[in-house]
Amino acid sequence: MTNIILLGPPGSGKGTQSKLLVEKENFFQISTGDILRKVVNSGSDEGKTLKKIMDKGDLVPDDMVIKMMLNSVDLDKEKKIIFDGFPRNIFQAKTLEKKLDEISMNIDFVIFLDVKFDILEKRIKKRILESGDKDKRTDDNESTLIKRLDVYKELTFPIIKFYEEKGNLYKINGMLGVEDVNNKINEIIR
Ligand code: AP5
């Protein structure tokens, strides 16, 4: 089965493209952002701790996010999996590789959605305006977005080289329209 990682800065379209791949291509999406937000919304003590970290735009500590991801999903060879928002640093990339290796699974395609930073800002601002009170993300504001982008540049961007060296990195112009980006992804994975 085909397994992919969608990699890209905040607002690059990872969630949007995952949704299309789930709907049209029968993929199973693992979004660490969604998993973490569920814990936050539960109101538990752990959720309160996570909220503080996420509202600042920092990464959740590796041990927490890895444990939550593995507890909430069944890494199943029969599923076509999209990893959305994971891995986010070299440690997570190596941990995922080791975990998949143990169960004879692997990542076939790492798809990097390349979007210029000024466009990301515009997209997130648009998302803030369009989302209703219920869907509003507390990390979608100007100062947190700047921090999320800084964290991305420092910790997540270096994993592009990690996958480039492995030979499974594919870069897509994420500034194309949603359907065009989706077509490019399909050209790669088919
Ligand atoms: P997460 O939920 O993963 O958020 P993110 O990476 O910041 O990404 P976004 O969800 O903001 O954007 P996206 O790339 O999915 O774009 P989208 O499709 O929504 O993480 C949130 C937080 O959780 C992190 O800051 C961290 O604290 C924590 N976290 C998560 N994973 C972690 C991990 N592994 N380790 C540690 N901590 C972790 O699109 C954005 C907007 O643009 C939408 O309005 C959309 O309609 C629009 N759009 C999308 N594509 C296009 C297009 N092609 N053209 C025009 N508009 C478009």
PDB file of C-alpha atoms and ligand atoms in Angstrom:
ATOM      1  CA  MET A   1       0.000   0.000   0.000  1.00  0.00           C
ATOM      2  CA  THR A   2       1.118   3.549  -0.727  1.00  0.00           C
ATOM      3  CA  ASN A   3       2.097   5.657   2.272  1.00  0.00           C
ATOM      4  CA  ILE A   4       2.843   9.342   1.977  1.00  0.00           C
ATOM      5  CA  ILE A   5       4.022  12.238   4.100  1.00  0.00           C
ATOM      6  CA  LEU A   6       2.633  15.672   3.310  1.00  0.00           C
ATOM      7  CA  LEU A   7       5.236  18.184   4.314  1.00  0.00           C
ATOM      8  CA  GLY A   8       5.000  21.952   4.263  1.00  0.00           C
ATOM      9  CA  PRO A   9       4.730  25.111   6.325  1.00  0.00           C
ATOM     10  CA  PRO A  10       1.573  26.165   8.196  1.00  0.00           C
ATOM     11  CA  GLY A  11      -1.078  27.027   5.631  1.00  0.00           C
ATOM     12  CA  SER A  12       0.641  25.246   2.735  1.00  0.00           C
ATOM     13  CA  GLY A  13      -2.418  23.055   2.139  1.00  0.00           C
ATOM     14  CA  LYS A  14      -1.556  19.801   3.914  1.00  0.00           C
ATOM     15  CA  GLY A  15      -5.028  19.490   5.447  1.00  0.00           C
ATOM     16  CA  THR A  16      -6.797  20.543   2.244  1.00  0.00           C
ATOM     17  CA  GLN A  17      -4.913  18.013   0.126  1.00  0.00           C
ATOM     18  CA  SER A  18      -5.270  15.251   2.726  1.00  0.00           C
ATOM     19  CA  LYS A  19      -9.033  15.720   2.641  1.00  0.00           C
ATOM     20  CA  LEU A  20      -9.088  15.330  -1.148  1.00  0.00           C
ATOM     21  CA  LEU A  21      -6.898  12.220  -1.002  1.00  0.00           C
ATOM     22  CA  VAL A  22      -9.197  10.710   1.619  1.00  0.00           C
ATOM     23  CA  GLU A  23     -12.330  11.502  -0.407  1.00  0.00           C
ATOM     24  CA  LYS A  24     -11.075  10.633  -3.885  1.00  0.00           C
ATOM     25  CA  GLU A  25      -8.306   8.095  -3.380  1.00  0.00           C
ATOM     26  CA  ASN A  26      -9.409   6.295  -0.230  1.00  0.00           C
ATOM     27  CA  PHE A  27      -6.424   7.325   1.862  1.00  0.00           C
ATOM     28  CA  PHE A  28      -6.458   7.272   5.662  1.00  0.00           C
ATOM     29  CA  GLN A  29      -5.274  10.587   7.157  1.00  0.00           C
ATOM     30  CA  ILE A  30      -3.174  10.826  10.294  1.00  0.00           C
ATOM     31  CA  SER A  31      -3.052  14.500  11.296  1.00  0.00           C
ATOM     32  CA  THR A  32      -1.123  15.097  14.500  1.00  0.00           C
ATOM     33  CA  GLY A  33      -2.597  18.610  14.669  1.00  0.00           C
ATOM     34  CA  ASP A  34      -6.140  17.134  14.706  1.00  0.00           C
ATOM     35  CA  ILE A  35      -5.162  14.463  17.246  1.00  0.00           C
ATOM     36  CA  LEU A  36      -3.685  17.107  19.551  1.00  0.00           C
ATOM     37  CA  ARG A  37      -6.669  19.464  19.130  1.00  0.00           C
ATOM     38  CA  LYS A  38      -9.012  16.621  20.201  1.00  0.00           C
ATOM     39  CA  VAL A  39      -7.053  16.266  23.441  1.00  0.00           C
ATOM     40  CA  VAL A  40      -7.160  20.058  23.935  1.00  0.00           C
ATOM     41  CA  ASN A  41     -10.936  20.071  23.389  1.00  0.00           C
ATOM     42  CA  SER A  42     -11.381  17.293  25.947  1.00  0.00           C
ATOM     43  CA  GLY A  43     -10.426  19.852  28.597  1.00  0.00           C
ATOM     44  CA  SER A  44      -8.181  17.341  30.406  1.00  0.00           C
ATOM     45  CA  ASP A  45      -5.054  18.456  32.284  1.00  0.00           C
ATOM     46  CA  GLU A  46      -2.973  17.090  29.415  1.00  0.00           C
ATOM     47  CA  GLY A  47      -5.144  19.104  27.020  1.00  0.00           C
ATOM     48  CA  LYS A  48      -4.549  22.274  29.030  1.00  0.00           C
ATOM     49  CA  THR A  49      -0.788  21.697  28.850  1.00  0.00           C
ATOM     50  CA  LEU A  50      -0.999  21.107  25.098  1.00  0.00           C
ATOM     51  CA  LYS A  51      -3.112  24.219  24.548  1.00  0.00           C
ATOM     52  CA  LYS A  52      -0.471  26.435  26.151  1.00  0.00           C
ATOM     53  CA  ILE A  53       2.240  24.996  23.892  1.00  0.00           C
ATOM     54  CA  MET A  54       0.154  25.130  20.702  1.00  0.00           C
ATOM     55  CA  ASP A  55      -1.169  28.641  21.373  1.00  0.00           C
ATOM     56  CA  LYS A  56       2.434  29.820  21.566  1.00  0.00           C
ATOM     57  CA  GLY A  57       3.192  28.163  18.226  1.00  0.00           C
ATOM     58  CA  ASP A  58       5.791  25.804  19.693  1.00  0.00           C
ATOM     59  CA  LEU A  59       6.089  22.131  18.872  1.00  0.00           C
ATOM     60  CA  VAL A  60       4.587  19.717  21.368  1.00  0.00           C
ATOM     61  CA  PRO A  61       7.392  17.625  22.968  1.00  0.00           C
ATOM     62  CA  ASP A  62       8.313  14.612  20.860  1.00  0.00           C
ATOM     63  CA  ASP A  63       7.481  11.994  23.513  1.00  0.00           C
ATOM     64  CA  MET A  64       3.940  13.380  23.931  1.00  0.00           C
ATOM     65  CA  VAL A  65       3.119  13.705  20.255  1.00  0.00           C
ATOM     66  CA  ILE A  66       4.587  10.317  19.319  1.00  0.00           C
ATOM     67  CA  LYS A  67       2.720   8.558  22.137  1.00  0.00           C
ATOM     68  CA  MET A  68      -0.575  10.242  21.202  1.00  0.00           C
ATOM     69  CA  MET A  69      -0.163   9.491  17.524  1.00  0.00           C
ATOM     70  CA  LEU A  70       0.635   5.823  18.085  1.00  0.00           C
ATOM     71  CA  ASN A  71      -2.199   5.443  20.612  1.00  0.00           C
ATOM     72  CA  SER A  72      -4.824   6.959  18.377  1.00  0.00           C
ATOM     73  CA  VAL A  73      -4.092   5.125  15.146  1.00  0.00           C
ATOM     74  CA  ASP A  74      -3.521   1.636  13.987  1.00  0.00           C
ATOM     75  CA  LEU A  75      -0.580   1.570  11.580  1.00  0.00           C
ATOM     76  CA  ASP A  76      -2.091  -0.907   9.200  1.00  0.00           C
ATOM     77  CA  LYS A  77      -0.417  -2.351   6.100  1.00  0.00           C
ATOM     78  CA  GLU A  78      -3.792  -2.611   4.388  1.00  0.00           C
ATOM     79  CA  LYS A  79      -4.382   1.138   4.602  1.00  0.00           C
ATOM     80  CA  LYS A  80      -2.984   3.837   2.340  1.00  0.00           C
ATOM     81  CA  ILE A  81      -1.780   6.336   4.923  1.00  0.00           C
ATOM     82  CA  ILE A  82      -1.134  10.079   4.709  1.00  0.00           C
ATOM     83  CA  PHE A  83       0.971  11.509   7.496  1.00  0.00           C
ATOM     84  CA  ASP A  84      -0.142  15.155   7.756  1.00  0.00           C
ATOM     85  CA  GLY A  85       1.975  17.325  10.077  1.00  0.00           C
ATOM     86  CA  PHE A  86       4.176  14.454  11.200  1.00  0.00           C
ATOM     87  CA  PRO A  87       7.163  14.209  11.245  1.00  0.00           C
ATOM     88  CA  ARG A  88       8.090  17.771  12.140  1.00  0.00           C
ATOM     89  CA  ASN A  89      11.729  17.393  13.090  1.00  0.00           C
ATOM     90  CA  ILE A  90      14.584  14.980  12.451  1.00  0.00           C
ATOM     91  CA  PHE A  91      13.933  13.002  15.634  1.00  0.00           C
ATOM     92  CA  GLN A  92      10.309  12.391  14.616  1.00  0.00           C
ATOM     93  CA  ALA A  93      11.383  11.446  11.075  1.00  0.00           C
ATOM     94  CA  LYS A  94      13.845   8.860  12.382  1.00  0.00           C
ATOM     95  CA  THR A  95      11.316   7.552  14.934  1.00  0.00           C
ATOM     96  CA  LEU A  96       8.678   7.104  12.236  1.00  0.00           C
ATOM     97  CA  GLU A  97      11.140   5.311   9.982  1.00  0.00           C
ATOM     98  CA  LYS A  98      12.118   2.927  12.797  1.00  0.00           C
ATOM     99  CA  LYS A  99       8.499   2.304  13.812  1.00  0.00           C
ATOM    100  CA  LEU A 100       7.404   1.548  10.234  1.00  0.00           C
ATOM    101  CA  ASP A 101      10.458  -0.607   9.645  1.00  0.00           C
ATOM    102  CA  GLU A 102       9.532  -2.771  12.652  1.00  0.00           C
ATOM    103  CA  ILE A 103       6.202  -3.594  11.030  1.00  0.00           C
ATOM    104  CA  SER A 104       7.602  -3.901   7.475  1.00  0.00           C
ATOM    105  CA  MET A 105       6.028  -0.668   6.279  1.00  0.00           C
ATOM    106  CA  ASN A 106       7.669   2.284   4.608  1.00  0.00           C
ATOM    107  CA  ILE A 107       7.074   5.762   3.260  1.00  0.00           C
ATOM    108  CA  ASP A 108       6.799   5.766  -0.520  1.00  0.00           C
ATOM    109  CA  PHE A 109       6.467   9.484  -1.216  1.00  0.00           C
ATOM    110  CA  VAL A 110       7.327  12.577   0.804  1.00  0.00           C
ATOM    111  CA  ILE A 111       5.476  15.417  -0.859  1.00  0.00           C
ATOM    112  CA  PHE A 112       6.684  18.900  -0.048  1.00  0.00           C
ATOM    113  CA  LEU A 113       4.148  21.674  -0.689  1.00  0.00           C
ATOM    114  CA  ASP A 114       6.266  24.701  -1.456  1.00  0.00           C
ATOM    115  CA  VAL A 115       4.520  28.022  -0.712  1.00  0.00           C
ATOM    116  CA  LYS A 116       6.060  31.466  -0.234  1.00  0.00           C
ATOM    117  CA  PHE A 117       5.755  32.864   3.265  1.00  0.00           C
ATOM    118  CA  ASP A 118       3.774  36.003   2.298  1.00  0.00           C
ATOM    119  CA  ILE A 119       1.138  33.770   0.684  1.00  0.00           C
ATOM    120  CA  LEU A 120       0.904  31.604   3.808  1.00  0.00           C
ATOM    121  CA  GLU A 121       0.158  34.684   5.865  1.00  0.00           C
ATOM    122  CA  LYS A 122      -2.636  35.697   3.482  1.00  0.00           C
ATOM    123  CA  ARG A 123      -4.129  32.188   3.560  1.00  0.00           C
ATOM    124  CA  ILE A 124      -4.158  31.978   7.338  1.00  0.00           C
ATOM    125  CA  LYS A 125      -5.690  35.456   7.616  1.00  0.00           C
ATOM    126  CA  LYS A 126      -8.390  34.349   5.149  1.00  0.00           C
ATOM    127  CA  ARG A 127      -8.976  31.184   7.191  1.00  0.00           C
ATOM    128  CA  ILE A 128      -9.404  33.292  10.349  1.00  0.00           C
ATOM    129  CA  LEU A 129     -12.038  35.427   8.607  1.00  0.00           C
ATOM    130  CA  GLU A 130     -13.875  32.445   7.150  1.00  0.00           C
ATOM    131  CA  SER A 131     -13.976  30.145  10.172  1.00  0.00           C
ATOM    132  CA  GLY A 132     -16.955  30.256  12.474  1.00  0.00           C
ATOM    133  CA  ASP A 133     -16.547  30.572  16.264  1.00  0.00           C
ATOM    134  CA  LYS A 134     -16.682  26.792  16.660  1.00  0.00           C
ATOM    135  CA  ASP A 135     -13.877  26.128  14.154  1.00  0.00           C
ATOM    136  CA  LYS A 136     -11.640  29.068  15.015  1.00  0.00           C
ATOM    137  CA  ARG A 137      -8.161  27.873  15.914  1.00  0.00           C
ATOM    138  CA  THR A 138      -6.598  29.634  18.861  1.00  0.00           C
ATOM    139  CA  ASP A 139      -3.191  29.395  17.157  1.00  0.00           C
ATOM    140  CA  ASP A 140      -4.480  31.228  14.069  1.00  0.00           C
ATOM    141  CA  ASN A 141      -3.444  34.780  14.891  1.00  0.00           C
ATOM    142  CA  GLU A 142      -0.650  36.977  13.616  1.00  0.00           C
ATOM    143  CA  SER A 143       1.868  36.567  16.441  1.00  0.00           C
ATOM    144  CA  THR A 144       1.417  32.791  16.761  1.00  0.00           C
ATOM    145  CA  LEU A 145       1.624  32.401  12.996  1.00  0.00           C
ATOM    146  CA  ILE A 146       4.985  34.223  12.943  1.00  0.00           C
ATOM    147  CA  LYS A 147       6.204  31.832  15.646  1.00  0.00           C
ATOM    148  CA  ARG A 148       4.824  28.761  13.802  1.00  0.00           C
ATOM    149  CA  LEU A 149       6.707  29.858  10.686  1.00  0.00           C
ATOM    150  CA  ASP A 150       9.935  30.401  12.652  1.00  0.00           C
ATOM    151  CA  VAL A 151       9.599  26.954  14.236  1.00  0.00           C
ATOM    152  CA  TYR A 152       8.966  25.481  10.785  1.00  0.00           C
ATOM    153  CA  LYS A 153      12.105  27.127   9.351  1.00  0.00           C
ATOM    154  CA  GLU A 154      14.282  26.031  12.239  1.00  0.00           C
ATOM    155  CA  LEU A 155      13.040  22.491  12.957  1.00  0.00           C
ATOM    156  CA  THR A 156      10.864  21.183  10.141  1.00  0.00           C
ATOM    157  CA  PHE A 157      12.548  22.544   7.011  1.00  0.00           C
ATOM    158  CA  PRO A 158      15.764  20.526   7.672  1.00  0.00           C
ATOM    159  CA  ILE A 159      13.868  17.256   7.272  1.00  0.00           C
ATOM    160  CA  ILE A 160      13.485  18.041   3.565  1.00  0.00           C
ATOM    161  CA  LYS A 161      17.204  17.314   3.160  1.00  0.00           C
ATOM    162  CA  PHE A 162      16.797  14.117   5.207  1.00  0.00           C
ATOM    163  CA  TYR A 163      14.227  12.778   2.720  1.00  0.00           C
ATOM    164  CA  GLU A 164      16.059  14.220  -0.301  1.00  0.00           C
ATOM    165  CA  GLU A 165      19.030  12.065   0.649  1.00  0.00           C
ATOM    166  CA  LYS A 166      16.741   9.037   0.920  1.00  0.00           C
ATOM    167  CA  GLY A 167      15.515   9.765  -2.606  1.00  0.00           C
ATOM    168  CA  ASN A 168      11.770   9.891  -1.927  1.00  0.00           C
ATOM    169  CA  LEU A 169      11.187  13.653  -1.782  1.00  0.00           C
ATOM    170  CA  TYR A 170       8.910  15.295  -4.353  1.00  0.00           C
ATOM    171  CA  LYS A 171       8.470  19.058  -4.449  1.00  0.00           C
ATOM    172  CA  ILE A 172       5.215  20.594  -5.677  1.00  0.00           C
ATOM    173  CA  ASN A 173       4.378  24.224  -6.296  1.00  0.00           C
ATOM    174  CA  GLY A 174       1.776  24.645  -3.533  1.00  0.00           C
ATOM    175  CA  MET A 175       0.806  28.078  -4.872  1.00  0.00           C
ATOM    176  CA  LEU A 176      -1.197  26.516  -7.704  1.00  0.00           C
ATOM    177  CA  GLY A 177      -4.933  26.147  -7.275  1.00  0.00           C
ATOM    178  CA  VAL A 178      -6.242  23.405  -4.968  1.00  0.00           C
ATOM    179  CA  GLU A 179      -7.265  21.101  -7.861  1.00  0.00           C
ATOM    180  CA  ASP A 180      -3.971  21.635  -9.697  1.00  0.00           C
ATOM    181  CA  VAL A 181      -1.974  20.753  -6.577  1.00  0.00           C
ATOM    182  CA  ASN A 182      -4.158  17.667  -6.189  1.00  0.00           C
ATOM    183  CA  ASN A 183      -3.479  16.664  -9.816  1.00  0.00           C
ATOM    184  CA  LYS A 184       0.275  17.064  -9.281  1.00  0.00           C
ATOM    185  CA  ILE A 185       0.103  14.825  -6.201  1.00  0.00           C
ATOM    186  CA  ASN A 186      -1.825  12.204  -8.153  1.00  0.00           C
ATOM    187  CA  GLU A 187       0.757  12.298 -10.969  1.00  0.00           C
ATOM    188  CA  ILE A 188       3.414  11.461  -8.384  1.00  0.00           C
ATOM    189  CA  ILE A 189       1.632   8.738  -6.458  1.00  0.00           C
ATOM    190  CA  ARG A 190      -0.010   6.882  -9.354  1.00  0.00           C
TER     191      ARG A 190
HETATM  192  P1  AP5 B   1      -1.139  21.565  12.463  1.00  0.00           P
HETATM  193  O1  AP5 B   1      -2.549  21.367  12.801  1.00  0.00           O
HETATM  194  O2  AP5 B   1      -0.387  20.489  11.798  1.00  0.00           O
HETATM  195  O3  AP5 B   1      -1.037  22.932  11.682  1.00  0.00           O
HETATM  196  P2  AP5 B   1       0.024  23.546  10.648  1.00  0.00           P
HETATM  197  O4  AP5 B   1       1.135  22.665  10.232  1.00  0.00           O
HETATM  198  O5  AP5 B   1       0.403  24.839  11.253  1.00  0.00           O
HETATM  199  O6  AP5 B   1      -0.786  23.657   9.364  1.00  0.00           O
HETATM  200  P3  AP5 B   1      -2.193  24.260   9.092  1.00  0.00           P
HETATM  201  O7  AP5 B   1      -3.253  23.308   9.537  1.00  0.00           O
HETATM  202  O8  AP5 B   1      -2.298  25.662   9.600  1.00  0.00           O
HETATM  203  O9  AP5 B   1      -2.122  24.378   7.529  1.00  0.00           O
HETATM  204  P4  AP5 B   1      -2.188  23.292   6.370  1.00  0.00           P
HETATM  205  O10 AP5 B   1      -0.849  23.117   5.750  1.00  0.00           O
HETATM  206  O11 AP5 B   1      -2.916  22.057   6.807  1.00  0.00           O
HETATM  207  O12 AP5 B   1      -3.047  24.122   5.340  1.00  0.00           O
HETATM  208  P5  AP5 B   1      -4.638  24.061   5.092  1.00  0.00           P
HETATM  209  O13 AP5 B   1      -4.965  22.945   4.185  1.00  0.00           O
HETATM  210  O14 AP5 B   1      -5.363  24.161   6.389  1.00  0.00           O
HETATM  211  O15 AP5 B   1      -0.319  21.898  13.813  1.00  0.00           O
HETATM  212  C1  AP5 B   1      -0.812  22.814  14.772  1.00  0.00           C
HETATM  213  C2  AP5 B   1       0.083  22.770  16.015  1.00  0.00           C
HETATM  214  O16 AP5 B   1       0.033  21.449  16.600  1.00  0.00           O
HETATM  215  C3  AP5 B   1       1.577  23.036  15.789  1.00  0.00           C
HETATM  216  O17 AP5 B   1       1.876  24.408  15.780  1.00  0.00           O
HETATM  217  C4  AP5 B   1       2.195  22.295  16.993  1.00  0.00           C
HETATM  218  O18 AP5 B   1       2.076  23.049  18.158  1.00  0.00           O
HETATM  219  C5  AP5 B   1       1.294  21.064  17.119  1.00  0.00           C
HETATM  220  N1  AP5 B   1       1.789  19.915  16.348  1.00  0.00           N
HETATM  221  C6  AP5 B   1       1.176  19.307  15.300  1.00  0.00           C
HETATM  222  N2  AP5 B   1       1.895  18.273  14.852  1.00  0.00           N
HETATM  223  C7  AP5 B   1       2.992  18.201  15.647  1.00  0.00           C
HETATM  224  C8  AP5 B   1       4.126  17.351  15.665  1.00  0.00           C
HETATM  225  N3  AP5 B   1       4.288  16.371  14.771  1.00  0.00           N
HETATM  226  N4  AP5 B   1       5.073  17.581  16.618  1.00  0.00           N
HETATM  227  C9  AP5 B   1       4.935  18.564  17.522  1.00  0.00           C
HETATM  228  N5  AP5 B   1       3.888  19.410  17.560  1.00  0.00           N
HETATM  229  C10 AP5 B   1       2.919  19.236  16.615  1.00  0.00           C
HETATM  230  O19 AP5 B   1      -4.814  25.417   4.264  1.00  0.00           O
HETATM  231  C11 AP5 B   1      -4.703  26.680   4.874  1.00  0.00           C
HETATM  232  C12 AP5 B   1      -5.667  27.675   4.193  1.00  0.00           C
HETATM  233  O20 AP5 B   1      -5.268  27.848   2.845  1.00  0.00           O
HETATM  234  C13 AP5 B   1      -7.124  27.145   4.143  1.00  0.00           C
HETATM  235  O21 AP5 B   1      -7.990  28.225   4.366  1.00  0.00           O
HETATM  236  C14 AP5 B   1      -7.259  26.589   2.722  1.00  0.00           C
HETATM  237  O22 AP5 B   1      -8.575  26.689   2.254  1.00  0.00           O
HETATM  238  C15 AP5 B   1      -6.299  27.459   1.940  1.00  0.00           C
HETATM  239  N6  AP5 B   1      -5.645  26.744   0.830  1.00  0.00           N
HETATM  240  C16 AP5 B   1      -5.119  25.487   0.867  1.00  0.00           C
HETATM  241  N7  AP5 B   1      -4.568  25.159  -0.316  1.00  0.00           N
HETATM  242  C17 AP5 B   1      -4.746  26.248  -1.143  1.00  0.00           C
HETATM  243  C18 AP5 B   1      -4.382  26.545  -2.488  1.00  0.00           C
HETATM  244  N8  AP5 B   1      -3.729  25.643  -3.257  1.00  0.00           N
HETATM  245  N9  AP5 B   1      -4.707  27.763  -2.991  1.00  0.00           N
HETATM  246  C19 AP5 B   1      -5.357  28.683  -2.227  1.00  0.00           C
HETATM  247  N10 AP5 B   1      -5.733  28.467  -0.932  1.00  0.00           N
HETATM  248  C20 AP5 B   1      -5.422  27.262  -0.397  1.00  0.00           C
END
